[in-house]
Amino acid sequence: MAETVDGKKDEADYKRLHSFPLIRHTDMSEEMRVETMELCVTACEKFATNNESAAKMIKESMDKKFGNSWHVVIGEGFGFEITHEVKNLLYMFFGGSLAVCVWKCS
Amino acid sequence: MSIPHKVGTVKSKQAPNVNTQPKAPVAKGVKAAGKKRDEEEATDTAEGEEWMQGKTLVKPPDQLDLTEKELNEEITRVLTANNPNAPQNVVRYSFKEGCYKPIIFVDQMAIHFELEGNLVHKESDEGQRLMAKQAEREDGAGDEKLDNLAKAGKKARKLTNQFNFNERASQTLNNPPRDISCQTEPPPRANFSATANQWEIYDFYVEELKRREKSKEKQEGQFLNKEEDKSKKKMIQAETQSDDISQLAHAAKIIERMVNQNIFDEVAQDFMYFEDAADEFRGEKGTLLPLWKFLYDKAKGLSVTALCWNPKYNDLFAVGLGSYEFTQEERGMLLFYTLKNSSYPEFSFNTASGVMCVDIHEQMSYLVAVGLHDGCVAVYNLKKKSDQPIYNSTASSGKHRGAVMQVKWQKDDLDSNHNFISVSADGRVVSWTLVKHELVFTDIIKLPAMDKVPDDLKDVIATAGTSLDFHKQKDYHFLVATEAGKIHKGSKYYSSKFLETYDAHFMTVSRVRWNPFHPNVFISCGWDWMVKIWDHTIESPIFTFELKTSVTDVAWAPYSSTVFAAVTTDGKVHVFDLSINKYEALCQQKVVSKKTRLLHIEFNPVHPIIIVGDDRGHVISLKLSPNLRKKPKEKKGQELPKGPEVEIAKMEQLLSSLR
């Protein structure tokens, strides 16, 4: 009993502790990285239940800001192999369970 | 009978003798006929007159004979513009409807005469050409040639007509077009692959948190590491984390303080404002008012071995907990309490062995040096959250072989390294310098062996040092007290011998301290029930007090050169003021229950309170009543004299009275 309670606490703990946005891999410039990360966080928070809308928002904003042909994937479990333009990739975690991958390739 | 048709007649008349019957419609025709007749017969005026008079009519032979009625009948004739020769029933096949359809509107135009003209406008192209040809033909004429040319030229010149708007067009030189093509290098591409799973995400977060904690520690230690820089860079982006927990901690801390203040409200009020009015009636005597009691349940079984007030934060003090008994379990704690929260320590550190002494650096009040029972010295940094000391002397050689009895911070040395001095039961006085990651030790002096020890064993059996104090002004002078009952005065610069030795007590000297104001005076106390006050120039004590039991600690008051307090093993605190009473204590008060021994006492540098530690691990704070804090009365009209000089003068006065 105590264990399951502890287990639940741990889960809630780690979710809370791990909810900050965390960059897993990127080769963007500092400025671009910061802006993109903020955008992703905003989008994911706004469309917490709908990954598609969040991805749409991110993609459209990125296209406007940084040029055409951005691709965005948001999800909790997926594998990928992509070709991206150098210095235009961001792969980050957010909210403890979401992974966001944003890259440019025309 | 044929009726003669005349072209253009509008009406045909029936009767020649129409003249006489002037009917409107007929009249027109009559007039017309009349006019014609007039024209025909105009020459003959007589005949005209005759006609006008009305004469017998001549009837043509083939004219119709009509009755009067028929003659008067009006016959209407309509003239249309229809072409009588145009077909009226033209039919065309309609493919749309698949049948023949009559065409209603047929072209009614009948062309009677057509003639194409041969006039050409002289300004048109054709006209110009013709004129030019004409001019050529007449070239052969010779004289006429020029004229003709001139004429032609004249003719060719356009007439300037202000109403004639000209169009002028011109074509600039167009550069010839050229095709150029270029192919840029496409932006470089790279491949990237990864998997996003829940466990990967979790692992990465855990790693990141660990990394952050590490780098935070490193940051506070002010060590620059290349790796750390990299990880810092990685961290910077993600530092938008929301520190829910730590913010909550801060709020919780404030609430804790508030609750404590509410609970101990009376105590706090007493601490600030209570002045015992009864003191006026007590004559010289004073009392100690118990305020807060600090206890920590994890410190059960440990005794208070050291007390130290923080010089910067006047409500913060350090308590070292350990054990004086050798048989008891080896563990110790270092606790920091604040007067604002008496129920729980602000900081607590567990140490491997009992803490024997504590000192807080004067300037950097977050650096705390502790001496341990097993001979180690350690330095803690209060700013760091970790439980471990930033320096520890366990690893390095030079560790004391006996319990460290006293540590004292010194001024930073020439290299701006912090350093402190320790004295221990192995008889060595050692200076430790904090150099980067380690403690570097330097032996200062070794305590001389006791007299009773035979010569060949002098190097083996050490004289345990029990207390150490540095002179306030000349900080190279120090005093060391030993278990043997001697007090040695030494100098940091003179490492082979002591400057002087005093035979202080018969038993262990538990404490020696310089007077904070007077440069020559120090006090000592020992287990032989005595408290002695000395002038370091004189071999024998100036004052001696006997308290009924072993005196464990003595301390000068920071506000007066003549006030000091001592604690004894029977649980009493004795407060003396030499300027008031040279023989007796102003206050002798028992502050703890039976069988508890008081072990340490310290005055607060600012507030009129003292803290005493006992062997149960409790710290009790007491407020000094006004009688115990007397300052010299100022004479009326005189300014209130400043502190130190007055105190020194006071002491001098006392001393001189005794000599």
Short mmCIF file of N, CA and C in Angstrom, two decimals, chain B residues 25-89:
data_model
loop_
_atom_site.label_atom_id
_atom_site.label_comp_id
_atom_site.label_asym_id
_atom_site.label_seq_id
_atom_site.Cartn_x
_atom_site.Cartn_y
_atom_site.Cartn_z
N PRO B 25 -58.60 67.21 -99.57
CA PRO B 25 -57.65 66.27 -100.14
C PRO B 25 -57.51 66.46 -101.65
N VAL B 26 -58.61 66.72 -102.15
CA VAL B 26 -58.55 66.87 -103.61
C VAL B 26 -57.85 68.15 -103.97
N ALA B 27 -57.93 69.07 -103.01
CA ALA B 27 -57.39 70.41 -103.31
C ALA B 27 -55.91 70.32 -103.57
N LYS B 28 -55.21 69.44 -102.83
CA LYS B 28 -53.77 69.29 -103.01
C LYS B 28 -53.46 68.88 -104.43
N GLY B 29 -54.15 67.87 -104.76
CA GLY B 29 -53.90 67.35 -106.10
C GLY B 29 -54.28 68.41 -107.15
N VAL B 30 -55.34 69.06 -106.79
CA VAL B 30 -55.77 70.12 -107.71
C VAL B 30 -54.70 71.17 -107.83
N LYS B 31 -54.10 71.50 -106.66
CA LYS B 31 -53.09 72.55 -106.68
C LYS B 31 -51.92 72.11 -107.50
N ALA B 32 -51.58 70.88 -107.24
CA ALA B 32 -50.44 70.37 -108.01
C ALA B 32 -50.75 70.40 -109.50
N ALA B 33 -51.94 69.90 -109.74
CA ALA B 33 -52.34 69.90 -111.14
C ALA B 33 -52.44 71.32 -111.66
N GLY B 34 -52.91 72.13 -110.72
CA GLY B 34 -53.07 73.52 -111.10
C GLY B 34 -51.74 74.16 -111.43
N LYS B 35 -50.75 73.84 -110.63
CA LYS B 35 -49.41 74.40 -110.83
C LYS B 35 -48.81 73.95 -112.13
N LYS B 36 -49.00 72.69 -112.35
CA LYS B 36 -48.49 72.15 -113.61
C LYS B 36 -49.13 72.85 -114.78
N ARG B 37 -50.40 72.97 -114.66
CA ARG B 37 -51.13 73.63 -115.75
C ARG B 37 -50.65 75.04 -115.90
N ASP B 38 -50.44 75.62 -114.69
CA ASP B 38 -49.95 77.00 -114.77
C ASP B 38 -48.65 77.03 -115.53
N GLU B 39 -47.80 76.10 -115.20
CA GLU B 39 -46.50 76.09 -115.88
C GLU B 39 -46.65 75.86 -117.36
N GLU B 40 -47.56 74.90 -117.61
CA GLU B 40 -47.74 74.62 -119.05
C GLU B 40 -48.33 75.81 -119.76
N GLU B 41 -49.26 76.35 -119.08
CA GLU B 41 -49.99 77.44 -119.74
C GLU B 41 -49.68 78.77 -119.14
N ALA B 42 -48.49 78.92 -118.59
CA ALA B 42 -48.12 80.15 -117.90
C ALA B 42 -47.97 81.31 -118.87
N THR B 43 -47.57 80.93 -120.08
CA THR B 43 -47.32 82.01 -121.05
C THR B 43 -48.58 82.78 -121.35
N ASP B 44 -49.59 82.08 -121.33
CA ASP B 44 -50.84 82.74 -121.68
C ASP B 44 -51.58 83.20 -120.43
N THR B 45 -51.45 84.46 -120.21
CA THR B 45 -52.14 84.97 -119.01
C THR B 45 -53.63 84.99 -119.22
N ALA B 46 -53.93 85.23 -120.41
CA ALA B 46 -55.35 85.28 -120.71
C ALA B 46 -55.98 83.94 -120.44
N GLU B 47 -55.17 82.90 -120.80
CA GLU B 47 -55.70 81.55 -120.58
C GLU B 47 -55.76 81.26 -119.11
N GLY B 48 -54.83 81.88 -118.36
CA GLY B 48 -54.87 81.67 -116.93
C GLY B 48 -56.12 82.25 -116.33
N GLU B 49 -56.34 83.37 -116.76
CA GLU B 49 -57.54 84.03 -116.26
C GLU B 49 -58.75 83.23 -116.65
N GLU B 50 -58.62 82.76 -117.80
CA GLU B 50 -59.75 81.98 -118.27
C GLU B 50 -59.97 80.77 -117.43
N TRP B 51 -58.69 80.14 -117.04
CA TRP B 51 -58.76 78.96 -116.23
C TRP B 51 -59.34 79.31 -114.88
N MET B 52 -58.92 80.44 -114.38
CA MET B 52 -59.41 80.81 -113.07
C MET B 52 -60.87 81.13 -113.09
N GLN B 53 -61.31 81.67 -114.23
CA GLN B 53 -62.74 81.98 -114.31
C GLN B 53 -63.59 80.75 -114.39
N GLY B 54 -63.02 79.71 -114.88
CA GLY B 54 -63.73 78.44 -114.97
C GLY B 54 -64.36 78.30 -116.32
N LYS B 55 -63.79 77.50 -117.03
CA LYS B 55 -64.31 77.34 -118.37
C LYS B 55 -64.67 75.92 -118.63
N THR B 56 -65.11 75.65 -119.72
CA THR B 56 -65.54 74.28 -120.02
C THR B 56 -64.35 73.38 -120.08
N LEU B 57 -64.56 72.23 -119.48
CA LEU B 57 -63.48 71.27 -119.35
C LEU B 57 -63.45 70.37 -120.55
N VAL B 58 -62.27 69.96 -120.88
CA VAL B 58 -62.10 69.03 -121.98
C VAL B 58 -61.92 67.65 -121.43
N LYS B 59 -62.64 66.83 -121.74
CA LYS B 59 -62.59 65.48 -121.23
C LYS B 59 -61.81 64.60 -122.18
N PRO B 60 -60.80 63.91 -121.65
CA PRO B 60 -60.08 62.99 -122.53
C PRO B 60 -60.99 61.82 -122.90
N PRO B 61 -60.75 61.30 -123.97
CA PRO B 61 -61.67 60.30 -124.46
C PRO B 61 -61.68 59.00 -123.67
N ASP B 62 -60.52 58.65 -123.18
CA ASP B 62 -60.51 57.34 -122.52
C ASP B 62 -60.69 57.46 -121.01
N GLN B 63 -61.15 58.58 -120.56
CA GLN B 63 -61.36 58.72 -119.12
C GLN B 63 -62.60 57.98 -118.68
N LEU B 64 -62.48 57.52 -117.41
CA LEU B 64 -63.61 56.75 -116.85
C LEU B 64 -64.81 57.65 -116.65
N ASP B 65 -65.91 57.09 -116.87
CA ASP B 65 -67.12 57.82 -116.53
C ASP B 65 -67.63 57.37 -115.20
N LEU B 66 -67.58 58.27 -114.26
CA LEU B 66 -68.02 57.90 -112.91
C LEU B 66 -69.15 58.80 -112.49
N THR B 67 -69.96 58.30 -111.69
CA THR B 67 -71.04 59.10 -111.12
C THR B 67 -70.50 60.12 -110.14
N GLU B 68 -71.30 60.99 -109.71
CA GLU B 68 -70.89 62.02 -108.74
C GLU B 68 -70.42 61.40 -107.46
N LYS B 69 -71.11 60.47 -107.03
CA LYS B 69 -70.78 59.78 -105.79
C LYS B 69 -69.44 59.13 -105.91
N GLU B 70 -69.31 58.47 -106.96
CA GLU B 70 -68.04 57.78 -107.12
C GLU B 70 -66.92 58.76 -107.24
N LEU B 71 -67.20 59.86 -107.79
CA LEU B 71 -66.19 60.89 -107.92
C LEU B 71 -65.79 61.43 -106.56
N ASN B 72 -66.75 61.57 -105.71
CA ASN B 72 -66.44 62.13 -104.38
C ASN B 72 -65.80 61.14 -103.46
N GLU B 73 -65.91 59.91 -103.85
CA GLU B 73 -65.34 58.88 -102.97
C GLU B 73 -63.85 59.11 -102.81
N GLU B 74 -63.45 58.96 -101.55
CA GLU B 74 -62.02 59.11 -101.28
C GLU B 74 -61.36 57.78 -101.33
N ILE B 75 -60.40 57.76 -102.07
CA ILE B 75 -59.63 56.51 -102.12
C ILE B 75 -58.26 56.80 -101.52
N THR B 76 -57.91 55.99 -100.54
CA THR B 76 -56.63 56.20 -99.85
C THR B 76 -55.56 55.35 -100.47
N ARG B 77 -54.48 56.00 -100.71
CA ARG B 77 -53.36 55.25 -101.25
C ARG B 77 -52.19 55.45 -100.31
N VAL B 78 -51.54 54.39 -100.03
CA VAL B 78 -50.40 54.48 -99.11
C VAL B 78 -49.15 54.19 -99.90
N LEU B 79 -48.15 55.01 -99.57
CA LEU B 79 -46.87 54.78 -100.22
C LEU B 79 -45.90 54.20 -99.22
N THR B 80 -45.33 53.16 -99.54
CA THR B 80 -44.32 52.58 -98.63
C THR B 80 -43.00 52.56 -99.34
N ALA B 81 -42.00 52.26 -98.51
CA ALA B 81 -40.66 52.20 -99.10
C ALA B 81 -40.29 50.80 -99.50
N ASN B 82 -41.29 49.94 -99.53
CA ASN B 82 -40.96 48.55 -99.86
C ASN B 82 -40.57 48.41 -101.31
N ASN B 83 -39.66 47.56 -101.45
CA ASN B 83 -39.20 47.25 -102.79
C ASN B 83 -40.14 46.21 -103.38
N PRO B 84 -40.88 46.57 -104.41
CA PRO B 84 -41.86 45.62 -104.94
C PRO B 84 -41.22 44.39 -105.56
N ASN B 85 -39.91 44.55 -105.91
CA ASN B 85 -39.25 43.42 -106.55
C ASN B 85 -38.63 42.48 -105.55
N ALA B 86 -38.61 42.89 -104.28
CA ALA B 86 -37.97 42.01 -103.27
C ALA B 86 -38.88 40.85 -102.97
N PRO B 87 -38.30 39.70 -102.79
CA PRO B 87 -39.12 38.52 -102.52
C PRO B 87 -39.79 38.65 -101.14
N GLN B 88 -40.98 38.14 -101.06
CA GLN B 88 -41.70 38.28 -99.79
C GLN B 88 -41.85 36.98 -99.03
N ASN B 89 -41.47 35.94 -99.66
CA ASN B 89 -41.66 34.64 -98.98
C ASN B 89 -40.41 33.80 -99.06
#
